[in-house]
Amino acid sequence: MSIVLRASDFGVPLDADRVFGRAAPLVIEVGFGNGEFLVQLAERFPGWNIIGADTSPSSVVRARRRIRRSSIPNVRLYCGDGRFVVRHVAAESGLYRLYVNFPDPWPRRRHSRRRLLSPDFLRLAASRLSEEGAIWLTTDHPGYFAVARASVAETGLFRTEERPPPAETLETRWARRWLDQDRPIYHALFHKMAEPGQAAARLEPTLMQHALMRGDLSGVAGFEKTVYRRGAATIVLADAFRSLDGASLVFTVIVDEDDLSQQALIEARPRDADILVGVARFGKPLSTKGLNEAVRCVAEYLEGCGLETVRVG
């Protein structure tokens, strides 16, 4: 199994035996930066299965190098929203610990919805944390620390314990930068003490759909970026290009749904008297309702170019 996981590598919930080759306490760090803390954590607790999630591809590359140099077997990385890992990977009561180190504070009011430790996310985390589970927060931002504690209090699901930050947290790049500037660092443990009223819903993988169309595919000329909204999914037809033989059209598509963002290729190619529209195997995207809707959106786009949809399914 690769160190870097794609969404399609996950079971829902996580099949730890398949991903790590063993069953062990599951620990997640959201926003791991260059991976210093992840490596230290894995070395101190070799009996844990650890997943780090970060939206920055460059952070994933740096952390992967660090993990390979240290020959650590119990860490996997995911490039994407940490909410996806918590929501769709951890089983109910299957998450032992959640680390949030120096998260982006999003201090402006109009950006407040982007803060990770919102009441909604905390309720999600409570549904995944085990009875003895906890969220470990470390931040240099007093405003974020106050908002996080207020959000925790609002849920009524956690007991807050403030304490000095652990030594390993202070050895990371961000911590050293703030300490050199004499900035205080705040740390708290949010111990789970109750279950939310309802467990957070999961993304449900689906069978991949395709569309059959008829018309003159060679007559499709030009392309205009198009955005569709289908339920909870936002679908962007970002670009289109022809195959080398000129017979097929390939659309690059971005699908955002339920804390998951995927890029995929959807191909429209001749098949006998019809045109088959479906998801290409490239990149192995996770089959979801949103990705199936993306197939429908490509068919709808081609209808606007004069083609006719025969069947979708």
mmCIF file of N, CA and C in Angstrom, residues 187-237:
data_model
loop_
_atom_site.group_PDB
_atom_site.id
_atom_site.type_symbol
_atom_site.label_atom_id
_atom_site.label_comp_id
_atom_site.label_asym_id
_atom_site.label_seq_id
_atom_site.Cartn_x
_atom_site.Cartn_y
_atom_site.Cartn_z
ATOM 1 N N HIS A 187 -2.827 25.475 24.310
ATOM 2 C CA HIS A 187 -3.033 24.040 24.118
ATOM 3 C C HIS A 187 -4.204 23.579 24.976
ATOM 4 N N ALA A 188 -5.038 22.712 24.399
ATOM 5 C CA ALA A 188 -6.167 22.161 25.154
ATOM 6 C C ALA A 188 -6.508 20.772 24.642
ATOM 7 N N LEU A 189 -6.995 19.953 25.538
ATOM 8 C CA LEU A 189 -7.558 18.650 25.185
ATOM 9 C C LEU A 189 -9.066 18.728 25.359
ATOM 10 N N PHE A 190 -9.780 18.267 24.358
ATOM 11 C CA PHE A 190 -11.230 18.197 24.427
ATOM 12 C C PHE A 190 -11.612 16.719 24.531
ATOM 13 N N HIS A 191 -11.903 16.291 25.735
ATOM 14 C CA HIS A 191 -12.198 14.888 26.004
ATOM 15 C C HIS A 191 -13.676 14.615 25.691
ATOM 16 N N LYS A 192 -13.923 13.596 24.912
ATOM 17 C CA LYS A 192 -15.304 13.233 24.625
ATOM 18 C C LYS A 192 -15.988 12.761 25.896
ATOM 19 N N MET A 193 -17.201 13.283 26.137
ATOM 20 C CA MET A 193 -17.955 12.830 27.312
ATOM 21 C C MET A 193 -19.404 12.486 26.985
ATOM 22 N N ALA A 194 -19.816 12.655 25.716
ATOM 23 C CA ALA A 194 -21.187 12.304 25.344
ATOM 24 C C ALA A 194 -21.245 12.042 23.850
ATOM 25 N N GLU A 195 -22.286 11.314 23.445
ATOM 26 C CA GLU A 195 -22.524 11.047 22.033
ATOM 27 C C GLU A 195 -23.458 12.114 21.461
ATOM 28 N N PRO A 196 -23.240 12.517 20.199
ATOM 29 C CA PRO A 196 -24.202 13.427 19.573
ATOM 30 C C PRO A 196 -25.526 12.707 19.361
ATOM 31 N N GLY A 197 -26.582 13.481 19.169
ATOM 32 C CA GLY A 197 -27.897 12.867 19.021
ATOM 33 C C GLY A 197 -28.000 11.948 17.836
ATOM 34 N N GLN A 198 -27.256 12.258 16.751
ATOM 35 C CA GLN A 198 -27.324 11.455 15.530
ATOM 36 C C GLN A 198 -25.947 11.388 14.903
ATOM 37 N N ALA A 199 -25.530 10.194 14.520
ATOM 38 C CA ALA A 199 -24.225 10.034 13.872
ATOM 39 C C ALA A 199 -24.224 10.725 12.516
ATOM 40 N N ALA A 200 -23.103 11.352 12.180
ATOM 41 C CA ALA A 200 -22.992 12.069 10.906
ATOM 42 C C ALA A 200 -23.073 11.101 9.739
ATOM 43 N N ALA A 201 -23.803 11.500 8.709
ATOM 44 C CA ALA A 201 -23.978 10.651 7.528
ATOM 45 C C ALA A 201 -22.667 10.518 6.757
ATOM 46 N N ARG A 202 -22.545 9.403 6.050
ATOM 47 C CA ARG A 202 -21.353 9.138 5.254
ATOM 48 C C ARG A 202 -21.654 9.272 3.760
ATOM 49 N N LEU A 203 -20.579 9.471 3.028
ATOM 50 C CA LEU A 203 -20.662 9.414 1.579
ATOM 51 C C LEU A 203 -20.887 7.962 1.174
ATOM 52 N N GLU A 204 -21.819 7.726 0.278
ATOM 53 C CA GLU A 204 -22.122 6.366 -0.144
ATOM 54 C C GLU A 204 -21.561 6.110 -1.545
ATOM 55 N N PRO A 205 -20.525 5.261 -1.658
ATOM 56 C CA PRO A 205 -20.026 4.907 -2.988
ATOM 57 C C PRO A 205 -21.135 4.266 -3.825
ATOM 58 N N THR A 206 -21.139 4.526 -5.114
ATOM 59 C CA THR A 206 -22.180 4.029 -6.005
ATOM 60 C C THR A 206 -21.560 3.329 -7.198
ATOM 61 N N LEU A 207 -22.377 2.605 -7.933
ATOM 62 C CA LEU A 207 -21.927 2.034 -9.192
ATOM 63 C C LEU A 207 -21.744 3.155 -10.206
ATOM 64 N N MET A 208 -20.698 3.053 -11.005
ATOM 65 C CA MET A 208 -20.411 4.097 -11.981
ATOM 66 C C MET A 208 -21.423 4.056 -13.117
ATOM 67 N N GLN A 209 -21.956 5.225 -13.446
ATOM 68 C CA GLN A 209 -22.921 5.322 -14.526
ATOM 69 C C GLN A 209 -22.250 5.765 -15.819
ATOM 70 N N HIS A 210 -22.995 5.603 -16.914
ATOM 71 C CA HIS A 210 -22.548 6.102 -18.206
ATOM 72 C C HIS A 210 -23.774 6.600 -18.958
ATOM 73 N N ALA A 211 -23.536 7.280 -20.034
ATOM 74 C CA ALA A 211 -24.625 7.768 -20.879
ATOM 75 C C ALA A 211 -24.377 7.319 -22.311
ATOM 76 N N LEU A 212 -25.447 6.974 -23.011
ATOM 77 C CA LEU A 212 -25.379 6.684 -24.439
ATOM 78 C C LEU A 212 -26.022 7.849 -25.187
ATOM 79 N N MET A 213 -25.315 8.342 -26.192
ATOM 80 C CA MET A 213 -25.806 9.485 -26.951
ATOM 81 C C MET A 213 -25.680 9.201 -28.438
ATOM 82 N N ARG A 214 -26.356 10.015 -29.222
ATOM 83 C CA ARG A 214 -26.251 9.929 -30.674
ATOM 84 C C ARG A 214 -26.056 11.325 -31.237
ATOM 85 N N GLY A 215 -25.336 11.388 -32.347
ATOM 86 C CA GLY A 215 -25.086 12.672 -32.981
ATOM 87 C C GLY A 215 -23.683 12.732 -33.546
ATOM 88 N N ASP A 216 -23.290 13.910 -33.951
ATOM 89 C CA ASP A 216 -22.001 14.119 -34.601
ATOM 90 C C ASP A 216 -21.014 14.696 -33.596
ATOM 91 N N LEU A 217 -20.222 13.831 -32.982
ATOM 92 C CA LEU A 217 -19.254 14.283 -31.986
ATOM 93 C C LEU A 217 -18.159 15.143 -32.620
ATOM 94 N N SER A 218 -17.844 14.856 -33.886
ATOM 95 C CA SER A 218 -16.804 15.630 -34.562
ATOM 96 C C SER A 218 -17.239 17.063 -34.810
ATOM 97 N N GLY A 219 -18.537 17.317 -34.729
ATOM 98 C CA GLY A 219 -19.038 18.666 -34.967
ATOM 99 C C GLY A 219 -18.991 19.563 -33.751
ATOM 100 N N VAL A 220 -18.593 19.025 -32.593
ATOM 101 C CA VAL A 220 -18.483 19.837 -31.385
ATOM 102 C C VAL A 220 -17.221 20.684 -31.492
ATOM 103 N N ALA A 221 -17.404 21.983 -31.574
ATOM 104 C CA ALA A 221 -16.269 22.894 -31.747
ATOM 105 C C ALA A 221 -16.243 23.892 -30.599
ATOM 106 N N GLY A 222 -15.048 24.145 -30.063
ATOM 107 C CA GLY A 222 -14.911 25.097 -28.973
ATOM 108 C C GLY A 222 -15.372 24.514 -27.646
ATOM 109 N N PHE A 223 -15.066 25.236 -26.579
ATOM 110 C CA PHE A 223 -15.446 24.791 -25.241
ATOM 111 C C PHE A 223 -15.568 26.002 -24.343
ATOM 112 N N GLU A 224 -16.546 25.978 -23.448
ATOM 113 C CA GLU A 224 -16.721 27.034 -22.458
ATOM 114 C C GLU A 224 -16.844 26.393 -21.078
ATOM 115 N N LYS A 225 -15.996 26.826 -20.152
ATOM 116 C CA LYS A 225 -16.058 26.305 -18.785
ATOM 117 C C LYS A 225 -17.467 26.483 -18.231
ATOM 118 N N THR A 226 -17.985 25.425 -17.599
ATOM 119 C CA THR A 226 -19.366 25.435 -17.131
ATOM 120 C C THR A 226 -19.441 24.857 -15.727
ATOM 121 N N VAL A 227 -20.245 25.482 -14.868
ATOM 122 C CA VAL A 227 -20.420 25.042 -13.483
ATOM 123 C C VAL A 227 -21.863 24.587 -13.293
ATOM 124 N N TYR A 228 -22.018 23.405 -12.698
ATOM 125 C CA TYR A 228 -23.333 22.845 -12.397
ATOM 126 C C TYR A 228 -23.424 22.609 -10.894
ATOM 127 N N ARG A 229 -24.633 22.750 -10.361
ATOM 128 C CA ARG A 229 -24.891 22.391 -8.968
ATOM 129 C C ARG A 229 -25.988 21.347 -8.941
ATOM 130 N N ARG A 230 -25.665 20.188 -8.387
ATOM 131 C CA ARG A 230 -26.593 19.070 -8.319
ATOM 132 C C ARG A 230 -26.690 18.609 -6.870
ATOM 133 N N GLY A 231 -27.739 19.039 -6.165
ATOM 134 C CA GLY A 231 -27.863 18.695 -4.755
ATOM 135 C C GLY A 231 -26.709 19.283 -3.974
ATOM 136 N N ALA A 232 -25.996 18.421 -3.218
ATOM 137 C CA ALA A 232 -24.861 18.881 -2.413
ATOM 138 C C ALA A 232 -23.566 18.971 -3.213
ATOM 139 N N ALA A 233 -23.606 18.599 -4.483
ATOM 140 C CA ALA A 233 -22.389 18.547 -5.299
ATOM 141 C C ALA A 233 -22.272 19.775 -6.199
ATOM 142 N N THR A 234 -21.051 20.272 -6.319
ATOM 143 C CA THR A 234 -20.711 21.294 -7.314
ATOM 144 C C THR A 234 -19.798 20.646 -8.347
ATOM 145 N N ILE A 235 -20.176 20.760 -9.607
ATOM 146 C CA ILE A 235 -19.471 20.085 -10.698
ATOM 147 C C ILE A 235 -18.979 21.125 -11.683
ATOM 148 N N VAL A 236 -17.695 21.101 -11.959
ATOM 149 C CA VAL A 236 -17.095 22.058 -12.883
ATOM 150 C C VAL A 236 -16.532 21.302 -14.082
ATOM 151 N N LEU A 237 -17.060 21.601 -15.275
ATOM 152 C CA LEU A 237 -16.416 21.129 -16.501
ATOM 153 C C LEU A 237 -15.326 22.146 -16.810
#
